[in-house]
Coordinates of C-alpha atoms and ligand atoms in Angstrom, one line a residue:
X218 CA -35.6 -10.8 7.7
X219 CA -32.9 -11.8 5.5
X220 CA -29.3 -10.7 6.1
X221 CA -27.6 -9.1 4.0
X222 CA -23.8 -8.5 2.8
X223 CA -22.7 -5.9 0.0
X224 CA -19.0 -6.2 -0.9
X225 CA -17.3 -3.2 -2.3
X226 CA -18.4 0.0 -0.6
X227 CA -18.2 2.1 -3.7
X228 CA -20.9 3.8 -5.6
X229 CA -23.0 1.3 -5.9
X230 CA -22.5 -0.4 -2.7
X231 CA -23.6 2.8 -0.8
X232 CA -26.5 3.1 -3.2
X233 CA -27.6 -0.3 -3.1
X234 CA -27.7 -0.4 1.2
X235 CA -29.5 3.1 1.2
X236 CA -31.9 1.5 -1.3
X237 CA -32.7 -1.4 1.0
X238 CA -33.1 1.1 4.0
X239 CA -35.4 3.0 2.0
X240 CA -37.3 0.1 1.0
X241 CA -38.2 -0.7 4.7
X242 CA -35.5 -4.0 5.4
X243 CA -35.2 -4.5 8.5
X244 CA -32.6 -7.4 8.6
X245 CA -28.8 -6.7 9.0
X246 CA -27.1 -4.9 6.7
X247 CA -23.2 -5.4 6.2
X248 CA -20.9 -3.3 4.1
X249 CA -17.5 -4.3 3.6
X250 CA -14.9 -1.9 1.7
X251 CA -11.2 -2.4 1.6
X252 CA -10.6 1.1 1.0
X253 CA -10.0 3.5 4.2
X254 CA -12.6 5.7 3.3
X255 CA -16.3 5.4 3.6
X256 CA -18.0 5.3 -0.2
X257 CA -16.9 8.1 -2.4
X258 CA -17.6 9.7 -5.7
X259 CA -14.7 8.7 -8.4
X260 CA -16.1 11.1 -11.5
X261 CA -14.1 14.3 -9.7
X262 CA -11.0 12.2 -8.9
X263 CA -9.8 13.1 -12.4
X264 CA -11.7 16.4 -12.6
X265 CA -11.8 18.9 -9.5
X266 CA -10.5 17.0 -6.7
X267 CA -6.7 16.5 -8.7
X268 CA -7.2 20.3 -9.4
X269 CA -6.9 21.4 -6.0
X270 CA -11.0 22.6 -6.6
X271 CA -12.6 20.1 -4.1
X272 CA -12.3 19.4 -0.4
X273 CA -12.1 15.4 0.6
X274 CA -15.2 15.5 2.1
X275 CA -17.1 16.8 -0.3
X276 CA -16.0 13.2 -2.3
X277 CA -18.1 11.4 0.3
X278 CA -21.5 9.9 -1.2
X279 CA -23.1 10.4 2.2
X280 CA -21.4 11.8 5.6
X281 CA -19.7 9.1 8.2
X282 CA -22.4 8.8 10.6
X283 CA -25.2 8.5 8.2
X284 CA -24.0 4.0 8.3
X285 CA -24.1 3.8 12.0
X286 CA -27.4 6.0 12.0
X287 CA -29.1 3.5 9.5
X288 CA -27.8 0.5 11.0
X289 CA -25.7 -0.4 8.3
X290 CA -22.3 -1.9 10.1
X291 CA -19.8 -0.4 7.5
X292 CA -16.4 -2.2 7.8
X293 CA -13.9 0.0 6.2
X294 CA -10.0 -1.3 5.2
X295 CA -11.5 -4.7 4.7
X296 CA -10.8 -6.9 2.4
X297 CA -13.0 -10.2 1.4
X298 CA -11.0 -12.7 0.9
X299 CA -13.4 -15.4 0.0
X300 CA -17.1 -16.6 -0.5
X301 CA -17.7 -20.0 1.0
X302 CA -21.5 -20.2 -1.2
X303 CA -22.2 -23.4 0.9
X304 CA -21.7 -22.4 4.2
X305 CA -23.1 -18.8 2.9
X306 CA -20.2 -16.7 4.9
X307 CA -17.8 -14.5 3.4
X308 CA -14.6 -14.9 5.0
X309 CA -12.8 -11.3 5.4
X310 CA -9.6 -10.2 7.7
X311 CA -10.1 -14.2 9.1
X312 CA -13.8 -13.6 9.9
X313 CA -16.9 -15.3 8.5
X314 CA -19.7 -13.5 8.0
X315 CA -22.8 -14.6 7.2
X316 CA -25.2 -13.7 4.8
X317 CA -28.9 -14.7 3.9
X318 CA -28.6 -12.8 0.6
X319 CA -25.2 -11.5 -0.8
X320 CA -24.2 -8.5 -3.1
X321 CA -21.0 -8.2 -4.9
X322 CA -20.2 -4.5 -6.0
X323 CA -16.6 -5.1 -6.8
X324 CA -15.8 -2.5 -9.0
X325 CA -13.3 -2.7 -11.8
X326 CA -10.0 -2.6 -11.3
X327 CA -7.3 -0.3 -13.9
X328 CA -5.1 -1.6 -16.5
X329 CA -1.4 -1.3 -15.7
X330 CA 1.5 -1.1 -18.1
X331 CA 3.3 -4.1 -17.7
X332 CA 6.4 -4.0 -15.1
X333 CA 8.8 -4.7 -18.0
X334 CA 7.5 -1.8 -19.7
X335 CA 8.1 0.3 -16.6
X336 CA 5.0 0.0 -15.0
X337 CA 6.5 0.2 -11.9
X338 CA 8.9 3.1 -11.6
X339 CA 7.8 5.4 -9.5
X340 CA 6.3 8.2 -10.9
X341 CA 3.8 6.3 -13.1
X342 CA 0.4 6.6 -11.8
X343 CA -3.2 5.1 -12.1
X344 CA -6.2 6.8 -11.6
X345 CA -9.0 4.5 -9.8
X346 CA -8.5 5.0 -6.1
X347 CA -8.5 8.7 -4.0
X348 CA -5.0 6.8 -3.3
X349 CA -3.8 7.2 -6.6
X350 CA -4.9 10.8 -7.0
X351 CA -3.7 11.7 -3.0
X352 CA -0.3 10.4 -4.5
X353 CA -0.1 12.0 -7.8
X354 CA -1.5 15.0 -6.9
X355 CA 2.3 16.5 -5.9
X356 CA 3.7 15.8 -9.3
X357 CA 1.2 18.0 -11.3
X358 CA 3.0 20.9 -11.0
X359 CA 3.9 24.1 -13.5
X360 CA 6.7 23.4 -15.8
X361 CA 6.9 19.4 -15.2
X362 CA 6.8 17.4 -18.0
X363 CA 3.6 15.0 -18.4
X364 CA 2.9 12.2 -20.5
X365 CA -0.8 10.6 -20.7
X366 CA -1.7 6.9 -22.0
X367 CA -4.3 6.5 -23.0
X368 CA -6.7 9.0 -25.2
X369 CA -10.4 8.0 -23.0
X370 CA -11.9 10.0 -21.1
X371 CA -9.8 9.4 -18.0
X372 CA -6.7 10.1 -19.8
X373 CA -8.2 13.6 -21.5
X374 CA -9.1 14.5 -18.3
X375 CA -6.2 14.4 -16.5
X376 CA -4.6 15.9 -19.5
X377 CA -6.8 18.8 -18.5
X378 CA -5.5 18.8 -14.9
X379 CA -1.9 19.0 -16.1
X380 CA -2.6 21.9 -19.1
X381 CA -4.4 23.6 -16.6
X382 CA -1.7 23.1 -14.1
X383 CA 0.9 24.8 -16.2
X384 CA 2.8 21.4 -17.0
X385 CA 4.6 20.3 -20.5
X386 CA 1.4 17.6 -21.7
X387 CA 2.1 15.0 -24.5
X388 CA -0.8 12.4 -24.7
X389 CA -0.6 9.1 -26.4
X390 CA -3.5 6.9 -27.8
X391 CA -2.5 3.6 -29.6
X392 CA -5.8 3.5 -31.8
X393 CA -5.8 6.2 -34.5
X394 CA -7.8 8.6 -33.1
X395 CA -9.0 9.8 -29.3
X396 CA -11.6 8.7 -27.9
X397 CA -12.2 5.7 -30.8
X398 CA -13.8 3.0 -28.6
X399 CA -16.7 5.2 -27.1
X400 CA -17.3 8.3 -29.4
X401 CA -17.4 9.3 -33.2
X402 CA -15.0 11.2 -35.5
X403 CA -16.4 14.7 -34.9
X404 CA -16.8 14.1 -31.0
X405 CA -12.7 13.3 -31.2
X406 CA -12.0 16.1 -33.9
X407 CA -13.7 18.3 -31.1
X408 CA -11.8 16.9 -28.5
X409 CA -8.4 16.9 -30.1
X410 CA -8.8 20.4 -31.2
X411 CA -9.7 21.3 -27.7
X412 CA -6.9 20.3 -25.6
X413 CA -4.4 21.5 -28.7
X414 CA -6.0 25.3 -28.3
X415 CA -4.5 24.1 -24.8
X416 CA -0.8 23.3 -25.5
X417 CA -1.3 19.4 -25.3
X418 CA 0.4 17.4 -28.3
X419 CA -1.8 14.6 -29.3
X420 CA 0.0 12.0 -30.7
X421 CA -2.7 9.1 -32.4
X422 CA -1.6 6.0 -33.9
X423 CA 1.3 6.1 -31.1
X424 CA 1.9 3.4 -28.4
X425 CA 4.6 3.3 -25.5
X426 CA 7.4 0.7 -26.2
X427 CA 8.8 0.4 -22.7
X428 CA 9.4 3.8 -19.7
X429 CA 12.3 4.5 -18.9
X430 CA 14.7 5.4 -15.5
X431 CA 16.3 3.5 -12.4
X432 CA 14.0 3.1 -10.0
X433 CA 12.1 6.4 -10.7
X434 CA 10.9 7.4 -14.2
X435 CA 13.1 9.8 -16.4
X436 CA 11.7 9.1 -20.1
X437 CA 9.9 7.2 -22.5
X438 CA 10.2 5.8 -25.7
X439 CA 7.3 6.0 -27.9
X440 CA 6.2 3.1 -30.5
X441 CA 7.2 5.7 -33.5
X442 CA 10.9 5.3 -31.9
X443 CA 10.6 9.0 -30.4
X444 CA 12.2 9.4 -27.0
X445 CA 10.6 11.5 -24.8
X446 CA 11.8 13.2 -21.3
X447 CA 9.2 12.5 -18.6
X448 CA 8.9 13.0 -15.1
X449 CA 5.7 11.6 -14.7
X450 CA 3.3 9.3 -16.2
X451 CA -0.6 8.5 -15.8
X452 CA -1.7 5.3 -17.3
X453 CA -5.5 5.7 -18.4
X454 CA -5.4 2.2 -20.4
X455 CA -9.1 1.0 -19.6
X456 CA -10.7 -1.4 -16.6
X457 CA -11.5 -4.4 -16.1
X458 CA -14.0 -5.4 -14.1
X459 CA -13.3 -6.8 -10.8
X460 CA -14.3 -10.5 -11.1
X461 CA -11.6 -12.5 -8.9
X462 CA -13.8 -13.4 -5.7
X463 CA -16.7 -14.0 -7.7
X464 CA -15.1 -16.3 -10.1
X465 CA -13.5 -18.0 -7.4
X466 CA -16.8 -18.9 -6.1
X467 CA -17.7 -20.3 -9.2
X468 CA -20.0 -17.8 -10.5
X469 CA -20.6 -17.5 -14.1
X470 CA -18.0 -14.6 -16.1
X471 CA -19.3 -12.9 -18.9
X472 CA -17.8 -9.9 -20.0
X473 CA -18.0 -9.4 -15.8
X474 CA -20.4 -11.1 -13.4
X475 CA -22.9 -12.2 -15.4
X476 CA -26.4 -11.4 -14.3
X477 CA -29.9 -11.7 -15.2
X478 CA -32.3 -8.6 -15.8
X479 CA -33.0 -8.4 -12.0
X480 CA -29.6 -8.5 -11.6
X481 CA -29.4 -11.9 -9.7
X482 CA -25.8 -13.7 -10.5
X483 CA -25.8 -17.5 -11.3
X484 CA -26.2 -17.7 -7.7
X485 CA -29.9 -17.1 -6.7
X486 CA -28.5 -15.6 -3.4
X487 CA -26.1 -13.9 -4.7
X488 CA -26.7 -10.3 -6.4
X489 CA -24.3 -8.5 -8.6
X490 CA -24.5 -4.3 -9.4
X491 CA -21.9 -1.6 -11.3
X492 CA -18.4 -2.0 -12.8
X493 CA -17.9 -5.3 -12.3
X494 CA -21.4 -7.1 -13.4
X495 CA -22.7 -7.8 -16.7
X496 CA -26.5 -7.3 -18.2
X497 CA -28.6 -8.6 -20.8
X498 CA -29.2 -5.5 -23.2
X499 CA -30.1 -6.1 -27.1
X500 CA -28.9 -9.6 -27.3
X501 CA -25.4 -8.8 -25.8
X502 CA -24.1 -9.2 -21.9
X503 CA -22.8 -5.6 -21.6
X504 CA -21.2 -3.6 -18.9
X505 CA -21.7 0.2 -18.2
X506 CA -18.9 2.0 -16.6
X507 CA -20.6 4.9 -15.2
X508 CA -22.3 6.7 -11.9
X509 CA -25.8 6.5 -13.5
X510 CA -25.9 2.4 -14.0
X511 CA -24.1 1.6 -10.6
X512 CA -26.7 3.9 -9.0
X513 CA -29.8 3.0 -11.0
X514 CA -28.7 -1.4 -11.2
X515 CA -28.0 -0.9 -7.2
X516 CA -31.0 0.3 -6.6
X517 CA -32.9 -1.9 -9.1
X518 CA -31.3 -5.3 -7.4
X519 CA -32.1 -3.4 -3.5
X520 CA -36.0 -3.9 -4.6
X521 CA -35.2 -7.2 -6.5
X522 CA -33.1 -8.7 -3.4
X523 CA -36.5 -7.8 -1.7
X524 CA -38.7 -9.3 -4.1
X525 CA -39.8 -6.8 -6.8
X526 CA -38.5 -8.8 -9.1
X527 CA -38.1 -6.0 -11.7
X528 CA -36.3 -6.0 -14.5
X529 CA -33.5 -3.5 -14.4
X530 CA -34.1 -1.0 -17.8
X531 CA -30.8 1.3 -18.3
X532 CA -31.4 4.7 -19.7
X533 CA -27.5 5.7 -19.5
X534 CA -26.0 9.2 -19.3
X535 CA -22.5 9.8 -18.8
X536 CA -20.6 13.3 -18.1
X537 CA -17.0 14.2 -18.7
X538 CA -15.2 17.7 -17.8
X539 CA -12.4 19.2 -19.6
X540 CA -11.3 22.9 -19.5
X541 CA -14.3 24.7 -19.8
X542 CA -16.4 22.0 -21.7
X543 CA -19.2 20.2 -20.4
X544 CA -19.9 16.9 -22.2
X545 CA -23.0 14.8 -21.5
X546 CA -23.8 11.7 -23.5
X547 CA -27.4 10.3 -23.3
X548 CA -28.1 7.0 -24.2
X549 CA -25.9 4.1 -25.9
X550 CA -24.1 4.3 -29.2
X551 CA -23.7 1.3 -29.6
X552 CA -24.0 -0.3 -33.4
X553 CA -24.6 3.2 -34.5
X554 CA -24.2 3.1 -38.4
X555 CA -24.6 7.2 -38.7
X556 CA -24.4 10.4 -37.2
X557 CA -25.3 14.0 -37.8
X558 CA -24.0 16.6 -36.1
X559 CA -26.2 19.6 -34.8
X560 CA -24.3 23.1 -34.7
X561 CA -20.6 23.4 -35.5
X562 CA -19.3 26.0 -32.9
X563 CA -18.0 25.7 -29.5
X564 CA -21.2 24.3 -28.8
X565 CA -22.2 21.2 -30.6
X566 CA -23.9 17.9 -30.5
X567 CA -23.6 14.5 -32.3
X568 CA -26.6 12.3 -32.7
X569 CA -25.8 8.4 -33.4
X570 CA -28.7 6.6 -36.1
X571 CA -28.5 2.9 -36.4
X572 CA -31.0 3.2 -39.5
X573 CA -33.5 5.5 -38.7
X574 CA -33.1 4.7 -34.9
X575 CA -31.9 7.7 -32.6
X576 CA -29.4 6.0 -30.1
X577 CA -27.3 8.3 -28.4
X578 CA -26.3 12.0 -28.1
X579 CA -22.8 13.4 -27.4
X580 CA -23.9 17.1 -26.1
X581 CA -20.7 19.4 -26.0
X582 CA -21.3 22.8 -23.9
X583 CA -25.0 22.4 -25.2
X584 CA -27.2 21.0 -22.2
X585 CA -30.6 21.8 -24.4
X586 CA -29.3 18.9 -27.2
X587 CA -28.5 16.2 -24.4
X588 CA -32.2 17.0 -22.8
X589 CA -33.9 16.8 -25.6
X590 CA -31.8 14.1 -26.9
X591 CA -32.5 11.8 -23.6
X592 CA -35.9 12.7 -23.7
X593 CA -36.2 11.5 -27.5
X594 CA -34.5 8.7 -26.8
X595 CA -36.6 7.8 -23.7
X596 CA -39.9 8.4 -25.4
X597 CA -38.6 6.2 -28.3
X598 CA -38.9 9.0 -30.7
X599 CA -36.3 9.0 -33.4
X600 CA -36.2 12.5 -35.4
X601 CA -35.4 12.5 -39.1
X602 CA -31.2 13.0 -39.7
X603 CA -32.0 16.0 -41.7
X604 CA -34.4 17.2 -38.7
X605 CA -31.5 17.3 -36.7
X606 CA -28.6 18.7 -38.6
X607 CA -30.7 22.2 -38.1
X608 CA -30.0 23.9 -35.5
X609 CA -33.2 26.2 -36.2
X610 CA -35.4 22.9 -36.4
X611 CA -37.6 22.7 -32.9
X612 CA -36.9 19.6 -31.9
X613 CA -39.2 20.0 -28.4
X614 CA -41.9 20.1 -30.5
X615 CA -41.5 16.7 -31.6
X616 CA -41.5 15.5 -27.5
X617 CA -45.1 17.3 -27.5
X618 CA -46.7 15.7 -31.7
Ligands
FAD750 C1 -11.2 8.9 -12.2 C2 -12.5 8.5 -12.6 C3 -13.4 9.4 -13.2 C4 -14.7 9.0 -13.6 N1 -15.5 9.9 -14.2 C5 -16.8 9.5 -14.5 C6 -17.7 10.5 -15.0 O1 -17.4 11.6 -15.2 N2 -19.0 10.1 -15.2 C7 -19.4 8.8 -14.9 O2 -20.6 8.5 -15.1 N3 -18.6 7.9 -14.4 C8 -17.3 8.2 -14.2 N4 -16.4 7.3 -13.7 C9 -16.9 5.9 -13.5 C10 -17.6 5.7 -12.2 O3 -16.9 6.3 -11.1 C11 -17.8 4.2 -11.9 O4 -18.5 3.7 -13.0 C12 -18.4 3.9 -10.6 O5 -17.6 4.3 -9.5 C13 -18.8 2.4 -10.5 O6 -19.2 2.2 -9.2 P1 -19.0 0.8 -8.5 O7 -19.6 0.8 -7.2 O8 -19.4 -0.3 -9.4 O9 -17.4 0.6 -8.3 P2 -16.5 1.5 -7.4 O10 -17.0 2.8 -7.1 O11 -15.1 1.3 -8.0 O12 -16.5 0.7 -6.0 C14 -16.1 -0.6 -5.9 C15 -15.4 -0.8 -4.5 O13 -15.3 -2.2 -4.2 C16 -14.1 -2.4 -3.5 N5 -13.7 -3.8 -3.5 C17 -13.3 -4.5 -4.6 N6 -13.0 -5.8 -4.2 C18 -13.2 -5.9 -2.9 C19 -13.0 -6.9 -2.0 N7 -12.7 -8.1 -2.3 N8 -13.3 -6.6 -0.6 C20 -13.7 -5.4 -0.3 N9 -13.8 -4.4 -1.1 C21 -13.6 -4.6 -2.4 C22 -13.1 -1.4 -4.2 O14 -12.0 -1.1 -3.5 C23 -14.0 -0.2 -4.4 O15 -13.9 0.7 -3.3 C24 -15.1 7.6 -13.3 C25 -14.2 6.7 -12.7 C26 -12.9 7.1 -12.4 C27 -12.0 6.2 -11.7

């Protein structure tokens, strides 16, 4: 029985060593995390955990004892250091331990605002770690003034938080529109129109030229040339993925750690799942940044590390909360070259075509579109555009033809 060590006890570290339980290894099992916690949800980090809504333990993928009880060692506040791929040992706090079979679920790490742009006054924050949000958390408080970086869904989200929290929110997003890298125009119009029924300014087409203050933030001065008085500051600027240790090794980097459908690195032995690895997927080496893959591309590479050797197939879906809105996005819009847009109220979805190909659905506060959206997409069924854009058209019908 094979050994095995999973670095980065995160979302899909946790899934990948319950997977291997499940699956009936018996070898050893090692988890190594450098974070204090045991393996935690991040999705309600920027949602109801900074809102005061959710207790810390409620954060926790699976309770404390459930490692021991599964004879998973988990080491906790432990950083890897190292992969010596000759010797097969990781070398972490000055151990080396060895593996038969390794897996690296790193992660990504946030960008930062450079230091001389003021990345480093306190009062600017990140939002990655339960850390970052244990240490913000204070400053979101009635009356204080906010600025966001950033117009993804990190950044709307904790612009959210603070409009919700009764502070002063201005949001920045360099690109000319929210929400421009992963969503349409009428998924941002819907957005933007959103958090401004909620007192946020929206500035698009803005950048920040530098932060300002002695030590602790006061201001900032905006690209336009506006000054702005701040006391505090969340950077939502994009990940990368966390590639250091394995490119040290000498594993192949693509656009992350580049694996193979099974999820095997460059390194037979070594396995890579999440954030911080990269899969083939129509032609490309992509990366998905969401729960779903780093539970599904754990679990696939737990039956492949056994010898399944299954090729991992993502079927994405990806949530985000703000105010009162629930958005689910099924799918990948990727190379869309067309939407159409199905109801225009409060609740409203937005189908992406590339030709006559469904590819994605945003669903805004309308759960039935994003079912029957995933379930098109799944069954490879691609609705006429026209189909779609009425809302009175029975689209369930086509699921049964
Ligand atoms: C605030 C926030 C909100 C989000 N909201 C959503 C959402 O609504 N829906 C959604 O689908 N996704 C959301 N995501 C994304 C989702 O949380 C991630 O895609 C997911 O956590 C990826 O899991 P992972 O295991 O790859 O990485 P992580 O969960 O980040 O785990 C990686 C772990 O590896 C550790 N690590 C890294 N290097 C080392 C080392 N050398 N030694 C030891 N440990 C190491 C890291 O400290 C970390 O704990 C959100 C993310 C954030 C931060």
């Amino acid at each position: 029985m094979d050994d095995i060590v999973v670095i980065g006890a995160g979302q899909a570290g946790a899934s990948l060593v319950a997977k291997l339980r499940a699956l009936g290894h018996m070898g050893k099992i090692t988890l190594i995390g450098e974070e204090p916690a045991p393996p935690y949800q991040r999705p309600p980090l920027s949602k109801a955990y900074l809102l005061g809504k959710m207790e810390l333990e409620r954060l926790y993928l699976r309770p404390e004892s459930y490692y021991a009880e599964n004879n998973v060692t988990l080491l906790t506040n432990t950083t890897v250091q190292s992969i010596d791929r000759s010797d097969k040992v990781v070398i972490a706090g000055g151990r080396a331990i060895p593996y038969d079979q390794l897996a690296l679920t790193t992660g990504s790490v946030p960008r930062q605002l450079p230091p001389a742009a003021g990345g480093l006054l306190r009062g600017v924050h990140v939002v990655r770690a339960l850390r970052d949000v244990d240490e913000m958390a204070p400053d979101f408080t009635e009356g204080r003034r906010i600025l966001i970086i950033g117009g993804g869904y990190i950044g709307l989200e904790a612009a959210a938080v603070a409009a919700q929290r009764g502070m002063q929110v201005t949001l920045v997003e360099m690109a000319d529109r929210i929400l421009k890298r992963v969503a349409a125009p009428e998924t941002s119009d819907y957005f933007r129109a959103l958090h401004q029924s909620h007192g946020v300014t929206i500035k698009e087409g803005v950048g920040v030229e530098r932060l300002t203050g002695e030590g602790a933030l006061d201001g900032a001065i905006l690209s336009d040339g506006t000054e702005l008085a701040v006391d505090t500051v969340v950077v939502g600027i994009g990940i990368s993925p966390a590639t250091a240790l394995a490119e040290a090794a000498g594993l192949e980097i693509e656009n992350g750690i580049k694996t193979d459908a099974m999820g095997r690195t460059s390194d037979p032995a070594i396995w890579a799942a999440g954030d911080c690895a990269s899969l083939p997927f129509r032609g490309d080496q992509i990366r998905l940044e969401s729960v779903q893959n780093a539970i599904d591309q754990a679990e696939a590479v737990a039956a492949n590390m056994l010898g399944a050797e299954t090729p991992y197939d993502p079927k994405p879906w990806f949530w985000s909360d703000q105010y009162d809105v629930k958005l689910q996005i099924a799918g990948l819009n990727m190379g869309y070259d067309g939407t159409v847009t199905r109801g225009d109220g409060p609740a409203m979805s937005v189908w992406y075509y590339a030709g006559d190909t469904l590819r994605a659905v945003d669903a805004m506060n309308a759960p039935r579109d994003y079912m029957l959206g995933k379930r098109l997409i799944e069954a490879g069924i691609s609705p006429a555009r026209d189909v779609v854009a009425d809302p009175s058209a029975n689209l369930k019908a086509l699921l049964r033809g």
